[in-house]
Short mmCIF file of C-alpha atoms in Angstrom, two decimals:
data_model
loop_
_atom_site.label_atom_id
_atom_site.label_comp_id
_atom_site.label_asym_id
_atom_site.label_seq_id
_atom_site.Cartn_x
_atom_site.Cartn_y
_atom_site.Cartn_z
CA MET U 1391 137.54 120.99 45.57
CA HIS U 1392 137.57 118.60 49.29
CA THR U 1393 136.84 115.11 48.35
CA ILE U 1394 134.99 113.72 51.16
CA GLY U 1395 134.14 110.43 50.78
CA GLY U 1396 134.47 110.09 47.02
CA TYR U 1397 131.84 112.97 46.74
CA ASP U 1398 132.93 116.23 46.35
CA HIS U 1399 131.86 119.35 49.67
CA THR U 1400 129.46 120.83 47.30
CA LEU U 1401 127.43 117.62 47.08
CA GLN U 1402 128.72 116.16 51.06
CA HIS U 1403 125.75 119.85 51.64
CA TYR U 1404 124.01 119.10 49.25
CA PHE U 1405 122.69 115.75 51.57
CA ILE U 1406 123.34 117.23 55.30
CA GLN U 1407 121.15 120.20 53.40
CA SER U 1408 118.67 117.96 52.43
CA ASN U 1409 117.91 115.68 55.47
CA LEU U 1410 119.39 112.39 54.14
CA SER U 1411 121.06 109.85 56.61
CA SER U 1412 124.51 110.01 56.57
CA HIS U 1413 124.14 105.98 55.56
CA GLU U 1414 123.03 107.23 51.79
CA ILE U 1415 126.64 108.68 51.53
CA ASN U 1416 128.79 105.85 50.99
CA ASP U 1417 132.76 105.50 49.31
CA THR U 1418 131.42 103.76 46.02
CA ALA U 1419 129.65 105.71 43.68
CA GLU U 1420 126.75 103.26 43.53
CA SER U 1421 123.51 104.55 44.18
CA PRO U 1422 121.61 103.25 47.60
CA GLN U 1423 119.37 100.06 46.50
CA LEU U 1424 115.67 101.23 46.30
CA HIS U 1425 113.59 99.50 47.88
CA ARG U 1426 109.35 98.96 47.26
CA ILE U 1427 107.65 97.68 50.58
CA ILE U 1428 103.94 97.36 50.20
CA TYR U 1429 101.60 96.14 53.64
CA THR U 1430 97.76 97.09 55.36
CA LEU U 1431 97.04 99.13 57.63
CA ASP U 1432 93.55 97.72 60.19
CA HIS U 1433 92.30 101.12 60.54
CA ILE U 1434 92.19 104.60 60.30
CA ARG U 1435 90.30 106.84 62.97
CA ASN U 1436 92.20 109.82 62.03
CA LEU U 1437 92.36 110.04 58.91
CA LYS U 1438 94.30 114.03 58.82
CA LYS U 1439 96.74 113.65 61.39
CA TYR U 1440 97.74 109.83 60.05
CA GLN U 1441 98.13 112.68 56.89
CA LYS U 1442 100.63 114.71 57.89
CA CYS U 1443 102.48 111.91 59.83
CA LEU U 1444 103.20 110.25 56.54
CA THR U 1445 103.46 113.40 55.08
CA LYS U 1446 106.21 114.24 57.73
CA PHE U 1447 108.13 110.32 57.66
CA ALA U 1448 108.84 110.35 53.85
CA LYS U 1449 109.90 114.04 53.36
CA GLU U 1450 112.50 112.66 56.06
CA CYS U 1451 113.20 109.55 54.54
CA GLY U 1452 113.06 110.68 51.22
CA CYS U 1453 110.16 108.22 50.56
CA TYR U 1454 107.34 108.30 47.76
CA CYS U 1455 104.44 106.53 49.46
CA VAL U 1456 100.39 106.07 48.36
CA LEU U 1457 97.75 105.39 50.96
CA PHE U 1458 95.24 103.06 49.53
CA PHE U 1459 91.87 103.24 50.34
CA GLY U 1460 89.98 100.54 49.07
CA ARG U 1461 88.49 96.68 50.17
CA SER U 1462 91.82 97.91 52.41
CA ILE U 1463 93.99 100.03 53.72
CA VAL U 1464 97.26 99.43 51.29
CA MET U 1465 100.75 101.64 51.85
CA VAL U 1466 103.55 101.83 49.24
CA VAL U 1467 106.81 102.58 49.96
CA GLU U 1468 109.33 103.73 47.86
CA GLY U 1469 112.76 104.52 48.46
CA SER U 1470 116.44 103.48 49.24
CA ASN U 1471 115.07 105.19 53.32
CA ALA U 1472 111.69 102.79 53.30
CA ARG U 1473 112.52 100.63 55.97
CA GLU U 1474 112.97 103.75 58.09
CA PHE U 1475 109.57 104.89 56.89
CA VAL U 1476 108.35 101.77 57.78
CA ARG U 1477 110.28 101.87 61.58
CA LEU U 1478 108.48 105.40 61.92
CA HIS U 1479 105.32 104.08 61.07
CA LYS U 1480 105.63 101.59 63.56
CA THR U 1481 107.27 103.63 66.47
CA VAL U 1482 105.37 106.97 66.10
CA PRO U 1483 102.02 107.74 67.04
CA VAL U 1484 100.79 108.19 64.31
CA ASP U 1485 96.13 108.40 65.27
CA ILE U 1486 94.47 107.96 68.04
CA ASP U 1487 93.24 105.63 70.07
CA SER U 1488 89.26 105.01 71.03
CA ASN U 1489 89.73 107.17 74.07
CA GLY U 1490 90.96 110.20 71.67
CA LYS U 1491 95.09 109.56 72.91
CA PRO U 1492 97.90 109.21 70.41
CA CYS U 1493 98.30 105.84 69.75
CA LYS U 1494 101.17 103.38 67.53
CA GLU U 1495 100.36 101.71 64.70
CA ARG U 1496 100.64 97.81 66.11
CA LEU U 1497 98.36 96.31 63.28
CA ILE U 1498 100.66 96.43 60.03
CA LYS U 1499 100.19 93.61 58.16
CA MET U 1500 103.60 92.92 56.09
CA ILE U 1501 103.23 91.57 52.57
CA SER U 1502 105.81 92.36 49.97
CA GLU U 1503 109.59 93.88 50.07
CA ASP U 1504 111.87 94.24 46.59
CA ILE U 1505 114.88 95.50 45.47
CA ILE U 1506 113.05 97.72 42.47
CA ALA U 1507 114.99 99.76 39.64
CA ASN U 1508 113.10 102.42 38.89
CA ARG U 1509 110.32 104.15 40.90
CA MET U 1510 106.67 104.36 40.42
CA LEU U 1511 105.68 106.99 42.15
CA SER U 1512 106.23 110.29 41.45
CA GLU U 1513 105.17 112.66 44.94
CA GLU U 1514 106.54 112.27 48.28
CA PHE U 1515 102.86 110.84 49.64
CA THR U 1516 99.58 110.47 47.70
CA LEU U 1517 96.29 109.86 49.18
CA LEU U 1518 94.16 107.26 46.60
CA GLN U 1519 90.46 106.02 47.77
CA ALA U 1520 88.88 103.17 45.73
CA GLY U 1521 86.79 105.15 42.58
CA SER U 1522 89.84 107.54 42.01
CA ASP U 1523 91.83 107.64 38.59
CA ILE U 1524 94.49 106.28 39.14
CA HIS U 1525 97.23 107.58 36.29
CA SER U 1526 100.07 105.17 36.03
CA GLU U 1527 99.04 101.37 34.96
CA GLU U 1528 102.04 99.90 36.69
CA LEU U 1529 100.42 101.12 39.83
CA LYS U 1530 96.68 100.22 38.83
CA ASP U 1531 97.77 96.95 38.45
CA LEU U 1532 99.58 96.96 41.84
CA LEU U 1533 96.80 98.03 43.83
CA HIS U 1534 94.50 95.32 41.54
CA PRO U 1535 93.85 92.79 44.70
CA TYR U 1536 92.85 95.63 46.65
CA ILE U 1537 90.79 98.07 44.83
#
């Protein structure tokens, strides 16, 4: 068995096949830190395009996220690459402007960023609206100010 950076060749192959970034493969046996980032958005004009882009970002970054529509539009992102998810959200066209042209999300307001022990989100991308049945008590508590 070949060892590469503390991981056997099979594990290295898994990381490459699953499109995880190379910085997640390190020389120590420690797992990367999980981050939870919460931010608000000003508006969304084309929800279908937005959903498609956010789902793609979640898969690329290996993150889990919730887009919540209540009094505010809130994103909750969890994962070791949560910062990369937010960077993509700001720099890749995800919506359309009032003229129908692709535009980037420029009106993100960061609420919090925390290092967490465990993920509470279970799906790569979830869309929730006010009045939705939120099964996770922790997520309900997190979103309570925005419901």
